[in-house]
Amino acid sequence: MNIELATTALKALAHETRLRVYRRLVQAGANGLCVADLATELGAEANGSFSFHLKELSNAGLIRSRQEGRFIYYSADYPAMNELLAYLTEHCCAGQSCGEQEHSCTIPENP
Amino acid sequence: MNIELATTALKALAHETRLRVYRRLVQAGANGLCVADLATELGAEANGSFSFHLKELSNAGLIRSRQEGRFIYYSADYPAMNELLAYLTEHCCAGQSCGEQEHSCTIPENP
DNA sequence: TTCATATTTATAGAATAGTCGAAATATCGT
DNA sequence: ACGATATTTCGACTATTCTATAAATATGAA
């Protein structure tokens, strides 16, 4: 992680729709959700704008996609967020260790 | 912390200059740094653009300023970043506790 | 008070991001 | 192959953010 990757990831998360999408995908676990379900759950429409936001998150490496039949499933890339948090925390702690205070994200069990 | 505050903070951090500024202020501790020193250390100029970025971080509640003589000192608002990290971690961990894995930011001793 | 330093504010222009609607691609079911 | 569904891509447009420059404000020093 470097400052360029960090700003890219932060930019991707710095939009309400995308932050909601990301959060929902994190909660969804490794399977993720297909676009239509994702949009429905967030009260959004699966249109070009929604697709644009998915691409932003995807380009930032925060989410991944896989085709499954007619549907495209998106899922959170947990390590990416962990790296971002680590980067922010590192600087947040002024180069000192936070002691026990690490963070990391667990992948929820498949529902 | 809610999604609106979170996106505001993320937007503020989602720019290389501002992320550098923020990081440097975190490292500087409670005293902070005055604008000219901050700019010099980052290889930037203390001009209107730099001031704009300081205002963005300030509006997002991530940094504070105080006047001291002719100089204006900026310093990191540690609790604000802790709240943001807590918010991200919470969602990152899909509503489950991270166990021991908390994070928080310590204010470095005054240099 | 007048001048110099430190920083912000204002205004306009340039660059980037976001939205909208239509057309394109991919896959499935018939 | 054809039609329906799911999603992306494209092009034009709008909105937001960033930069540059100059003028304004604040403080301290002479």
mmCIF file with all atom_site columns, N, CA and C in Angstrom, chain A residues 3-4 6-7 10-11 13-16 19-20 22-23 26-27 78 81-82 85 87-89 91-94 96 98 100-106 108-109, chain B residues 3-4 6-7 10-11 13-16 19-20 23 26-27 78 81-82 85 87-89 91-94 96 98 100-106 108-109:
data_model
loop_
_atom_site.group_PDB
_atom_site.id
_atom_site.type_symbol
_atom_site.label_atom_id
_atom_site.label_alt_id
_atom_site.label_comp_id
_atom_site.label_asym_id
_atom_site.label_entity_id
_atom_site.label_seq_id
_atom_site.pdbx_PDB_ins_code
_atom_site.Cartn_x
_atom_site.Cartn_y
_atom_site.Cartn_z
_atom_site.occupancy
_atom_site.B_iso_or_equiv
_atom_site.pdbx_formal_charge
_atom_site.auth_seq_id
_atom_site.auth_comp_id
_atom_site.auth_asym_id
_atom_site.auth_atom_id
_atom_site.pdbx_PDB_model_num
ATOM 1   N N  . ILE A 1 3   ? 0.677   5.780   -0.999 1.00 0.00 ? 3   ILE A N  1
ATOM 2   C CA . ILE A 1 3   ? -0.280  6.893   -0.932 1.00 0.00 ? 3   ILE A CA 1
ATOM 3   C C  . ILE A 1 3   ? -1.178  6.951   -2.153 1.00 0.00 ? 3   ILE A C  1
ATOM 4   N N  . GLU A 1 4   ? -0.659  6.487   -3.289 1.00 0.00 ? 4   GLU A N  1
ATOM 5   C CA . GLU A 1 4   ? -1.464  6.527   -4.508 1.00 0.00 ? 4   GLU A CA 1
ATOM 6   C C  . GLU A 1 4   ? -2.608  5.512   -4.441 1.00 0.00 ? 4   GLU A C  1
ATOM 7   N N  . ALA A 1 6   ? -3.785  4.268   -1.755 1.00 0.00 ? 6   ALA A N  1
ATOM 8   C CA . ALA A 1 6   ? -4.664  4.668   -0.664 1.00 0.00 ? 6   ALA A CA 1
ATOM 9   C C  . ALA A 1 6   ? -5.672  5.726   -1.124 1.00 0.00 ? 6   ALA A C  1
ATOM 10  N N  . THR A 1 7   ? -5.199  6.720   -1.859 1.00 0.00 ? 7   THR A N  1
ATOM 11  C CA . THR A 1 7   ? -6.140  7.752   -2.308 1.00 0.00 ? 7   THR A CA 1
ATOM 12  C C  . THR A 1 7   ? -7.139  7.180   -3.308 1.00 0.00 ? 7   THR A C  1
ATOM 13  N N  . LEU A 1 10  ? -9.665  5.410   -1.181 1.00 0.00 ? 10  LEU A N  1
ATOM 14  C CA . LEU A 1 10  ? -10.470 6.381   -0.444 1.00 0.00 ? 10  LEU A CA 1
ATOM 15  C C  . LEU A 1 10  ? -11.451 7.083   -1.368 1.00 0.00 ? 10  LEU A C  1
ATOM 16  N N  . LYS A 1 11  ? -10.984 7.438   -2.562 1.00 0.00 ? 11  LYS A N  1
ATOM 17  C CA . LYS A 1 11  ? -11.877 8.068   -3.539 1.00 0.00 ? 11  LYS A CA 1
ATOM 18  C C  . LYS A 1 11  ? -13.046 7.148   -3.857 1.00 0.00 ? 11  LYS A C  1
ATOM 19  N N  . LEU A 1 13  ? -14.386 4.927   -2.027 1.00 0.00 ? 13  LEU A N  1
ATOM 20  C CA . LEU A 1 13  ? -15.324 4.811   -0.907 1.00 0.00 ? 13  LEU A CA 1
ATOM 21  C C  . LEU A 1 13  ? -16.012 6.137   -0.583 1.00 0.00 ? 13  LEU A C  1
ATOM 22  N N  . ALA A 1 14  ? -15.496 7.218   -1.138 1.00 0.00 ? 14  ALA A N  1
ATOM 23  C CA . ALA A 1 14  ? -15.978 8.544   -0.773 1.00 0.00 ? 14  ALA A CA 1
ATOM 24  C C  . ALA A 1 14  ? -17.215 8.963   -1.556 1.00 0.00 ? 14  ALA A C  1
ATOM 25  N N  . HIS A 1 15  ? -18.166 8.070   -1.641 1.00 0.00 ? 15  HIS A N  1
ATOM 26  C CA . HIS A 1 15  ? -19.431 8.387   -2.320 1.00 0.00 ? 15  HIS A CA 1
ATOM 27  C C  . HIS A 1 15  ? -20.489 7.525   -1.659 1.00 0.00 ? 15  HIS A C  1
ATOM 28  N N  . GLU A 1 16  ? -21.596 8.157   -1.329 1.00 0.00 ? 16  GLU A N  1
ATOM 29  C CA . GLU A 1 16  ? -22.570 7.448   -0.509 1.00 0.00 ? 16  GLU A CA 1
ATOM 30  C C  . GLU A 1 16  ? -23.039 6.136   -1.134 1.00 0.00 ? 16  GLU A C  1
ATOM 31  N N  . LEU A 1 19  ? -20.201 3.604   -0.901 1.00 0.00 ? 19  LEU A N  1
ATOM 32  C CA . LEU A 1 19  ? -19.953 3.150   0.466  1.00 0.00 ? 19  LEU A CA 1
ATOM 33  C C  . LEU A 1 19  ? -21.047 2.168   0.889  1.00 0.00 ? 19  LEU A C  1
ATOM 34  N N  . ARG A 1 20  ? -22.282 2.455   0.496  1.00 0.00 ? 20  ARG A N  1
ATOM 35  C CA . ARG A 1 20  ? -23.379 1.535   0.791  1.00 0.00 ? 20  ARG A CA 1
ATOM 36  C C  . ARG A 1 20  ? -23.174 0.197   0.084  1.00 0.00 ? 20  ARG A C  1
ATOM 37  N N  . TYR A 1 22  ? -20.380 -1.091  -0.947 1.00 0.00 ? 22  TYR A N  1
ATOM 38  C CA . TYR A 1 22  ? -19.262 -1.811  -0.354 1.00 0.00 ? 22  TYR A CA 1
ATOM 39  C C  . TYR A 1 22  ? -19.670 -2.474  0.959  1.00 0.00 ? 22  TYR A C  1
ATOM 40  N N  . ARG A 1 23  ? -20.356 -1.696  1.803  1.00 0.00 ? 23  ARG A N  1
ATOM 41  C CA . ARG A 1 23  ? -20.792 -2.219  3.093  1.00 0.00 ? 23  ARG A CA 1
ATOM 42  C C  . ARG A 1 23  ? -21.679 -3.438  2.913  1.00 0.00 ? 23  ARG A C  1
ATOM 43  N N  . VAL A 1 26  ? -19.680 -6.420  1.901  1.00 0.00 ? 26  VAL A N  1
ATOM 44  C CA . VAL A 1 26  ? -18.912 -6.965  3.016  1.00 0.00 ? 26  VAL A CA 1
ATOM 45  C C  . VAL A 1 26  ? -19.810 -7.857  3.860  1.00 0.00 ? 26  VAL A C  1
ATOM 46  N N  . GLN A 1 27  ? -21.016 -7.374  4.095  1.00 0.00 ? 27  GLN A N  1
ATOM 47  C CA . GLN A 1 27  ? -21.952 -8.156  4.896  1.00 0.00 ? 27  GLN A CA 1
ATOM 48  C C  . GLN A 1 27  ? -22.386 -9.428  4.182  1.00 0.00 ? 27  GLN A C  1
ATOM 49  N N  . TYR A 1 78  ? -11.740 -8.492  0.901  1.00 0.00 ? 78  TYR A N  1
ATOM 50  C CA . TYR A 1 78  ? -11.409 -8.174  2.294  1.00 0.00 ? 78  TYR A CA 1
ATOM 51  C C  . TYR A 1 78  ? -9.951  -7.747  2.491  1.00 0.00 ? 78  TYR A C  1
ATOM 52  N N  . MET A 1 81  ? -9.383  -3.989  1.844  1.00 0.00 ? 81  MET A N  1
ATOM 53  C CA . MET A 1 81  ? -9.803  -3.079  2.902  1.00 0.00 ? 81  MET A CA 1
ATOM 54  C C  . MET A 1 81  ? -8.878  -3.178  4.101  1.00 0.00 ? 81  MET A C  1
ATOM 55  N N  . ASN A 1 82  ? -8.423  -4.366  4.401  1.00 0.00 ? 82  ASN A N  1
ATOM 56  C CA . ASN A 1 82  ? -7.495  -4.512  5.515  1.00 0.00 ? 82  ASN A CA 1
ATOM 57  C C  . ASN A 1 82  ? -6.214  -3.723  5.280  1.00 0.00 ? 82  ASN A C  1
ATOM 58  N N  . LEU A 1 85  ? -7.017  -0.015  5.813  1.00 0.00 ? 85  LEU A N  1
ATOM 59  C CA . LEU A 1 85  ? -7.131  0.299   7.235  1.00 0.00 ? 85  LEU A CA 1
ATOM 60  C C  . LEU A 1 85  ? -5.756  0.275   7.891  1.00 0.00 ? 85  LEU A C  1
ATOM 61  N N  . TYR A 1 87  ? -2.947  0.919   6.487  1.00 0.00 ? 87  TYR A N  1
ATOM 62  C CA . TYR A 1 87  ? -2.220  2.110   6.052  1.00 0.00 ? 87  TYR A CA 1
ATOM 63  C C  . TYR A 1 87  ? -2.666  3.334   6.834  1.00 0.00 ? 87  TYR A C  1
ATOM 64  N N  . LEU A 1 88  ? -3.977  3.489   6.964  1.00 0.00 ? 88  LEU A N  1
ATOM 65  C CA . LEU A 1 88  ? -4.492  4.638   7.696  1.00 0.00 ? 88  LEU A CA 1
ATOM 66  C C  . LEU A 1 88  ? -4.105  4.560   9.164  1.00 0.00 ? 88  LEU A C  1
ATOM 67  N N  . THR A 1 89  ? -4.222  3.402   9.738  1.00 0.00 ? 89  THR A N  1
ATOM 68  C CA . THR A 1 89  ? -3.916  3.233   11.151 1.00 0.00 ? 89  THR A CA 1
ATOM 69  C C  . THR A 1 89  ? -2.440  3.475   11.423 1.00 0.00 ? 89  THR A C  1
ATOM 70  N N  . HIS A 1 91  ? -0.378  5.435   9.930  1.00 0.00 ? 91  HIS A N  1
ATOM 71  C CA . HIS A 1 91  ? -0.059  6.852   9.985  1.00 0.00 ? 91  HIS A CA 1
ATOM 72  C C  . HIS A 1 91  ? -0.787  7.506   11.136 1.00 0.00 ? 91  HIS A C  1
ATOM 73  N N  . CYS A 1 92  ? -1.963  7.003   11.396 1.00 0.00 ? 92  CYS A N  1
ATOM 74  C CA . CYS A 1 92  ? -2.764  7.527   12.481 1.00 0.00 ? 92  CYS A CA 1
ATOM 75  C C  . CYS A 1 92  ? -2.011  7.406   13.783 1.00 0.00 ? 92  CYS A C  1
ATOM 76  N N  . CYS A 1 93  ? -1.260  6.331   13.916 1.00 0.00 ? 93  CYS A N  1
ATOM 77  C CA . CYS A 1 93  ? -0.528  6.078   15.149 1.00 0.00 ? 93  CYS A CA 1
ATOM 78  C C  . CYS A 1 93  ? 0.857   6.693   15.117 1.00 0.00 ? 93  CYS A C  1
ATOM 79  N N  . ALA A 1 94  ? 1.073   7.577   14.177 1.00 0.00 ? 94  ALA A N  1
ATOM 80  C CA . ALA A 1 94  ? 2.303   8.351   14.127 1.00 0.00 ? 94  ALA A CA 1
ATOM 81  C C  . ALA A 1 94  ? 3.533   7.468   14.064 1.00 0.00 ? 94  ALA A C  1
ATOM 82  N N  . GLN A 1 96  ? 4.095   4.833   15.458 1.00 0.00 ? 96  GLN A N  1
ATOM 83  C CA . GLN A 1 96  ? 4.258   3.953   16.611 1.00 0.00 ? 96  GLN A CA 1
ATOM 84  C C  . GLN A 1 96  ? 3.290   2.800   16.466 1.00 0.00 ? 96  GLN A C  1
ATOM 85  N N  . CYS A 1 98  ? 0.371   0.415   17.587 1.00 0.00 ? 98  CYS A N  1
ATOM 86  C CA . CYS A 1 98  ? -0.813  0.625   18.407 1.00 0.00 ? 98  CYS A CA 1
ATOM 87  C C  . CYS A 1 98  ? -0.880  -0.418  19.511 1.00 0.00 ? 98  CYS A C  1
ATOM 88  N N  . GLU A 1 100 ? -1.607  -3.761  21.081 1.00 0.00 ? 100 GLU A N  1
ATOM 89  C CA . GLU A 1 100 ? -2.500  -4.872  20.742 1.00 0.00 ? 100 GLU A CA 1
ATOM 90  C C  . GLU A 1 100 ? -3.432  -4.490  19.612 1.00 0.00 ? 100 GLU A C  1
ATOM 91  N N  . GLN A 1 101 ? -3.532  -3.167  19.452 1.00 0.00 ? 101 GLN A N  1
ATOM 92  C CA . GLN A 1 101 ? -4.630  -2.682  18.634 1.00 0.00 ? 101 GLN A CA 1
ATOM 93  C C  . GLN A 1 101 ? -4.396  -2.833  17.143 1.00 0.00 ? 101 GLN A C  1
ATOM 94  N N  . GLU A 1 102 ? -4.574  -4.028  16.701 1.00 0.00 ? 102 GLU A N  1
ATOM 95  C CA . GLU A 1 102 ? -4.560  -4.288  15.274 1.00 0.00 ? 102 GLU A CA 1
ATOM 96  C C  . GLU A 1 102 ? -6.002  -4.313  14.807 1.00 0.00 ? 102 GLU A C  1
ATOM 97  N N  . HIS A 1 103 ? -6.166  -4.406  13.525 1.00 0.00 ? 103 HIS A N  1
ATOM 98  C CA . HIS A 1 103 ? -7.520  -4.590  13.035 1.00 0.00 ? 103 HIS A CA 1
ATOM 99  C C  . HIS A 1 103 ? -7.417  -5.552  11.887 1.00 0.00 ? 103 HIS A C  1
ATOM 100 N N  . SER A 1 104 ? -8.462  -6.240  11.654 1.00 0.00 ? 104 SER A N  1
ATOM 101 C CA . SER A 1 104 ? -8.538  -7.006  10.424 1.00 0.00 ? 104 SER A CA 1
ATOM 102 C C  . SER A 1 104 ? -9.970  -7.439  10.251 1.00 0.00 ? 104 SER A C  1
ATOM 103 N N  . CYS A 1 105 ? -10.270 -7.864  9.064  1.00 0.00 ? 105 CYS A N  1
ATOM 104 C CA . CYS A 1 105 ? -11.654 -8.145  8.749  1.00 0.00 ? 105 CYS A CA 1
ATOM 105 C C  . CYS A 1 105 ? -11.824 -9.618  8.472  1.00 0.00 ? 105 CYS A C  1
ATOM 106 N N  . THR A 1 106 ? -12.822 -10.182 9.104  1.00 0.00 ? 106 THR A N  1
ATOM 107 C CA . THR A 1 106 ? -13.085 -11.592 8.917  1.00 0.00 ? 106 THR A CA 1
ATOM 108 C C  . THR A 1 106 ? -14.123 -11.766 7.829  1.00 0.00 ? 106 THR A C  1
ATOM 109 N N  . PRO A 1 108 ? -17.332 -13.333 6.656  1.00 0.00 ? 108 PRO A N  1
ATOM 110 C CA . PRO A 1 108 ? -18.454 -14.020 7.304  1.00 0.00 ? 108 PRO A CA 1
ATOM 111 C C  . PRO A 1 108 ? -18.690 -15.382 6.667  1.00 0.00 ? 108 PRO A C  1
ATOM 112 N N  . GLU A 1 109 ? -19.258 -16.276 7.444  1.00 0.00 ? 109 GLU A N  1
ATOM 113 C CA . GLU A 1 109 ? -19.640 -17.601 6.911  1.00 0.00 ? 109 GLU A CA 1
ATOM 114 C C  . GLU A 1 109 ? -20.628 -17.406 5.774  1.00 0.00 ? 109 GLU A C  1
ATOM 115 N N  . ILE B 1 3   ? -23.395 7.478   7.703  1.00 0.00 ? 3   ILE B N  1
ATOM 116 C CA . ILE B 1 3   ? -22.822 7.351   6.360  1.00 0.00 ? 3   ILE B CA 1
ATOM 117 C C  . ILE B 1 3   ? -22.484 8.697   5.737  1.00 0.00 ? 3   ILE B C  1
ATOM 118 N N  . GLU B 1 4   ? -23.239 9.715   6.127  1.00 0.00 ? 4   GLU B N  1
ATOM 119 C CA . GLU B 1 4   ? -22.981 11.030  5.556  1.00 0.00 ? 4   GLU B CA 1
ATOM 120 C C  . GLU B 1 4   ? -21.663 11.603  6.077  1.00 0.00 ? 4   GLU B C  1
ATOM 121 N N  . ALA B 1 6   ? -19.269 9.872   7.307  1.00 0.00 ? 6   ALA B N  1
ATOM 122 C CA . ALA B 1 6   ? -18.194 9.004   6.829  1.00 0.00 ? 6   ALA B CA 1
ATOM 123 C C  . ALA B 1 6   ? -17.771 9.389   5.415  1.00 0.00 ? 6   ALA B C  1
ATOM 124 N N  . THR B 1 7   ? -18.730 9.622   4.528  1.00 0.00 ? 7   THR B N  1
ATOM 125 C CA . THR B 1 7   ? -18.359 9.984   3.157  1.00 0.00 ? 7   THR B CA 1
ATOM 126 C C  . THR B 1 7   ? -17.679 11.353  3.131  1.00 0.00 ? 7   THR B C  1
ATOM 127 N N  . LEU B 1 10  ? -14.179 10.671  4.215  1.00 0.00 ? 10  LEU B N  1
ATOM 128 C CA . LEU B 1 10  ? -13.459 9.929   3.179  1.00 0.00 ? 10  LEU B CA 1
ATOM 129 C C  . LEU B 1 10  ? -13.120 10.838  2.003  1.00 0.00 ? 10  LEU B C  1
ATOM 130 N N  . LYS B 1 11  ? -14.074 11.690  1.616  1.00 0.00 ? 11  LYS B N  1
ATOM 131 C CA . LYS B 1 11  ? -13.818 12.643  0.537  1.00 0.00 ? 11  LYS B CA 1
ATOM 132 C C  . LYS B 1 11  ? -12.646 13.537  0.888  1.00 0.00 ? 11  LYS B C  1
ATOM 133 N N  . LEU B 1 13  ? -10.168 12.908  2.773  1.00 0.00 ? 13  LEU B N  1
ATOM 134 C CA . LEU B 1 13  ? -8.897  12.179  2.746  1.00 0.00 ? 13  LEU B CA 1
ATOM 135 C C  . LEU B 1 13  ? -8.537  11.688  1.347  1.00 0.00 ? 13  LEU B C  1
ATOM 136 N N  . ALA B 1 14  ? -9.495  11.724  0.448  1.00 0.00 ? 14  ALA B N  1
ATOM 137 C CA . ALA B 1 14  ? -9.310  11.121  -0.875 1.00 0.00 ? 14  ALA B CA 1
ATOM 138 C C  . ALA B 1 14  ? -8.622  12.057  -1.864 1.00 0.00 ? 14  ALA B C  1
ATOM 139 N N  . HIS B 1 15  ? -7.561  12.665  -1.432 1.00 0.00 ? 15  HIS B N  1
ATOM 140 C CA . HIS B 1 15  ? -6.776  13.534  -2.302 1.00 0.00 ? 15  HIS B CA 1
ATOM 141 C C  . HIS B 1 15  ? -5.353  13.487  -1.778 1.00 0.00 ? 15  HIS B C  1
ATOM 142 N N  . GLU B 1 16  ? -4.431  13.285  -2.686 1.00 0.00 ? 16  GLU B N  1
ATOM 143 C CA . GLU B 1 16  ? -3.069  13.025  -2.241 1.00 0.00 ? 16  GLU B CA 1
ATOM 144 C C  . GLU B 1 16  ? -2.510  14.124  -1.335 1.00 0.00 ? 16  GLU B C  1
ATOM 145 N N  . LEU B 1 19  ? -4.209  13.887  2.055  1.00 0.00 ? 19  LEU B N  1
ATOM 146 C CA . LEU B 1 19  ? -3.802  12.715  2.822  1.00 0.00 ? 19  LEU B CA 1
ATOM 147 C C  . LEU B 1 19  ? -2.403  12.926  3.391  1.00 0.00 ? 19  LEU B C  1
ATOM 148 N N  . ARG B 1 20  ? -1.524  13.537  2.584  1.00 0.00 ? 20  ARG B N  1
ATOM 149 C CA . ARG B 1 20  ? -0.183  13.847  3.071  1.00 0.00 ? 20  ARG B CA 1
ATOM 150 C C  . ARG B 1 20  ? -0.251  14.824  4.239  1.00 0.00 ? 20  ARG B C  1
ATOM 151 N N  . ARG B 1 23  ? -1.631  13.055  7.321  1.00 0.00 ? 23  ARG B N  1
ATOM 152 C CA . ARG B 1 23  ? -0.629  12.148  7.877  1.00 0.00 ? 23  ARG B CA 1
ATOM 153 C C  . ARG B 1 23  ? 0.454   12.918  8.626  1.00 0.00 ? 23  ARG B C  1
ATOM 154 N N  . VAL B 1 26  ? -0.857  14.208  11.894 1.00 0.00 ? 26  VAL B N  1
ATOM 155 C CA . VAL B 1 26  ? -0.974  13.142  12.888 1.00 0.00 ? 26  VAL B CA 1
ATOM 156 C C  . VAL B 1 26  ? 0.378   12.894  13.534 1.00 0.00 ? 26  VAL B C  1
ATOM 157 N N  . GLN B 1 27  ? 1.394   12.865  12.689 1.00 0.00 ? 27  GLN B N  1
ATOM 158 C CA . GLN B 1 27  ? 2.744   12.628  13.205 1.00 0.00 ? 27  GLN B CA 1
ATOM 159 C C  . GLN B 1 27  ? 3.231   13.780  14.068 1.00 0.00 ? 27  GLN B C  1
ATOM 160 N N  . TYR B 1 78  ? -7.672  13.571  16.522 1.00 0.00 ? 78  TYR B N  1
ATOM 161 C CA . TYR B 1 78  ? -7.539  12.111  16.640 1.00 0.00 ? 78  TYR B CA 1
ATOM 162 C C  . TYR B 1 78  ? -8.882  11.403  16.823 1.00 0.00 ? 78  TYR B C  1
ATOM 163 N N  . MET B 1 81  ? -10.685 10.714  13.496 1.00 0.00 ? 81  MET B N  1
ATOM 164 C CA . MET B 1 81  ? -10.163 9.598   12.718 1.00 0.00 ? 81  MET B CA 1
ATOM 165 C C  . MET B 1 81  ? -10.525 8.273   13.373 1.00 0.00 ? 81  MET B C  1
ATOM 166 N N  . ASN B 1 82  ? -10.480 8.225   14.686 1.00 0.00 ? 82  ASN B N  1
ATOM 167 C CA . ASN B 1 82  ? -10.855 6.990   15.372 1.00 0.00 ? 82  ASN B CA 1
ATOM 168 C C  . ASN B 1 82  ? -12.293 6.601   15.069 1.00 0.00 ? 82  ASN B C  1
ATOM 169 N N  . LEU B 1 85  ? -12.393 5.235   11.504 1.00 0.00 ? 85  LEU B N  1
ATOM 170 C CA . LEU B 1 85  ? -11.840 3.880   11.452 1.00 0.00 ? 85  LEU B CA 1
ATOM 171 C C  . LEU B 1 85  ? -12.801 2.892   12.107 1.00 0.00 ? 85  LEU B C  1
ATOM 172 N N  . TYR B 1 87  ? -16.002 3.151   12.256 1.00 0.00 ? 87  TYR B N  1
ATOM 173 C CA . TYR B 1 87  ? -17.131 2.976   11.346 1.00 0.00 ? 87  TYR B CA 1
ATOM 174 C C  . TYR B 1 87  ? -16.772 2.022   10.213 1.00 0.00 ? 87  TYR B C  1
ATOM 175 N N  . LEU B 1 88  ? -15.606 2.238   9.630  1.00 0.00 ? 88  LEU B N  1
ATOM 176 C CA . LEU B 1 88  ? -15.180 1.367   8.535  1.00 0.00 ? 88  LEU B CA 1
ATOM 177 C C  . LEU B 1 88  ? -14.952 -0.053  9.028  1.00 0.00 ? 88  LEU B C  1
ATOM 178 N N  . THR B 1 89  ? -14.322 -0.171  10.167 1.00 0.00 ? 89  THR B N  1
ATOM 179 C CA . THR B 1 89  ? -14.031 -1.498  10.695 1.00 0.00 ? 89  THR B CA 1
ATOM 180 C C  . THR B 1 89  ? -15.309 -2.255  11.023 1.00 0.00 ? 89  THR B C  1
ATOM 181 N N  . HIS B 1 91  ? -18.199 -1.997  9.659  1.00 0.00 ? 91  HIS B N  1
ATOM 182 C CA . HIS B 1 91  ? -18.854 -2.528  8.471  1.00 0.00 ? 91  HIS B CA 1
ATOM 183 C C  . HIS B 1 91  ? -17.982 -3.561  7.791  1.00 0.00 ? 91  HIS B C  1
ATOM 184 N N  . CYS B 1 92  ? -16.709 -3.315  7.875  1.00 0.00 ? 92  CYS B N  1
ATOM 185 C CA . CYS B 1 92  ? -15.749 -4.228  7.274  1.00 0.00 ? 92  CYS B CA 1
ATOM 186 C C  . CYS B 1 92  ? -15.884 -5.613  7.889  1.00 0.00 ? 92  CYS B C  1
ATOM 187 N N  . CYS B 1 93  ? -16.171 -5.622  9.175  1.00 0.00 ? 93  CYS B N  1
ATOM 188 C CA . CYS B 1 93  ? -16.252 -6.894  9.872  1.00 0.00 ? 93  CYS B CA 1
ATOM 189 C C  . CYS B 1 93  ? -17.655 -7.468  9.840  1.00 0.00 ? 93  CYS B C  1
ATOM 190 N N  . ALA B 1 94  ? -18.495 -6.910  9.011  1.00 0.00 ? 94  ALA B N  1
ATOM 191 C CA . ALA B 1 94  ? -19.816 -7.471  8.765  1.00 0.00 ? 94  ALA B CA 1
ATOM 192 C C  . ALA B 1 94  ? -20.648 -7.579  10.031 1.00 0.00 ? 94  ALA B C  1
ATOM 193 N N  . GLN B 1 96  ? -19.830 -8.255  12.885 1.00 0.00 ? 96  GLN B N  1
ATOM 194 C CA . GLN B 1 96  ? -19.284 -9.093  13.933 1.00 0.00 ? 96  GLN B CA 1
ATOM 195 C C  . GLN B 1 96  ? -18.173 -8.330  14.638 1.00 0.00 ? 96  GLN B C  1
ATOM 196 N N  . CYS B 1 98  ? -14.530 -7.724  15.988 1.00 0.00 ? 98  CYS B N  1
ATOM 197 C CA . CYS B 1 98  ? -13.220 -8.153  15.516 1.00 0.00 ? 98  CYS B CA 1
ATOM 198 C C  . CYS B 1 98  ? -12.453 -8.838  16.626 1.00 0.00 ? 98  CYS B C  1
ATOM 199 N N  . GLU B 1 100 ? -10.272 -9.131  19.713 1.00 0.00 ? 100 GLU B N  1
ATOM 200 C CA . GLU B 1 100 ? -9.286  -8.232  20.328 1.00 0.00 ? 100 GLU B CA 1
ATOM 201 C C  . GLU B 1 100 ? -8.975  -7.076  19.402 1.00 0.00 ? 100 GLU B C  1
ATOM 202 N N  . GLN B 1 101 ? -9.319  -7.288  18.143 1.00 0.00 ? 101 GLN B N  1
ATOM 203 C CA . GLN B 1 101 ? -8.784  -6.393  17.137 1.00 0.00 ? 101 GLN B CA 1
ATOM 204 C C  . GLN B 1 101 ? -9.507  -5.062  17.063 1.00 0.00 ? 101 GLN B C  1
ATOM 205 N N  . GLU B 1 102 ? -9.227  -4.232  18.032 1.00 0.00 ? 102 GLU B N  1
ATOM 206 C CA . GLU B 1 102 ? -9.713  -2.868  18.011 1.00 0.00 ? 102 GLU B CA 1
ATOM 207 C C  . GLU B 1 102 ? -8.611  -2.001  17.425 1.00 0.00 ? 102 GLU B C  1
ATOM 208 N N  . HIS B 1 103 ? -8.941  -0.773  17.168 1.00 0.00 ? 103 HIS B N  1
ATOM 209 C CA . HIS B 1 103 ? -7.889  0.138   16.744 1.00 0.00 ? 103 HIS B CA 1
ATOM 210 C C  . HIS B 1 103 ? -8.168  1.442   17.437 1.00 0.00 ? 103 HIS B C  1
ATOM 211 N N  . SER B 1 104 ? -7.132  2.180   17.665 1.00 0.00 ? 104 SER B N  1
ATOM 212 C CA . SER B 1 104 ? -7.325  3.559   18.081 1.00 0.00 ? 104 SER B CA 1
ATOM 213 C C  . SER B 1 104 ? -6.009  4.267   17.915 1.00 0.00 ? 104 SER B C  1
ATOM 214 N N  . CYS B 1 105 ? -6.067  5.566   17.937 1.00 0.00 ? 105 CYS B N  1
ATOM 215 C CA . CYS B 1 105 ? -4.888  6.335   17.628 1.00 0.00 ? 105 CYS B CA 1
ATOM 216 C C  . CYS B 1 105 ? -4.423  7.073   18.858 1.00 0.00 ? 105 CYS B C  1
ATOM 217 N N  . THR B 1 106 ? -3.169  6.932   19.160 1.00 0.00 ? 106 THR B N  1
ATOM 218 C CA . THR B 1 106 ? -2.608  7.605   20.317 1.00 0.00 ? 106 THR B CA 1
ATOM 219 C C  . THR B 1 106 ? -2.008  8.932   19.897 1.00 0.00 ? 106 THR B C  1
ATOM 220 N N  . PRO B 1 108 ? 0.850   11.366  19.923 1.00 0.00 ? 108 PRO B N  1
ATOM 221 C CA . PRO B 1 108 ? 2.269   11.272  20.266 1.00 0.00 ? 108 PRO B CA 1
ATOM 222 C C  . PRO B 1 108 ? 2.621   12.323  21.318 1.00 0.00 ? 108 PRO B C  1
ATOM 223 N N  . GLU B 1 109 ? 3.650   12.036  22.101 1.00 0.00 ? 109 GLU B N  1
ATOM 224 C CA . GLU B 1 109 ? 4.150   13.011  23.071 1.00 0.00 ? 109 GLU B CA 1
ATOM 225 C C  . GLU B 1 109 ? 4.568   14.280  22.340 1.00 0.00 ? 109 GLU B C  1
#
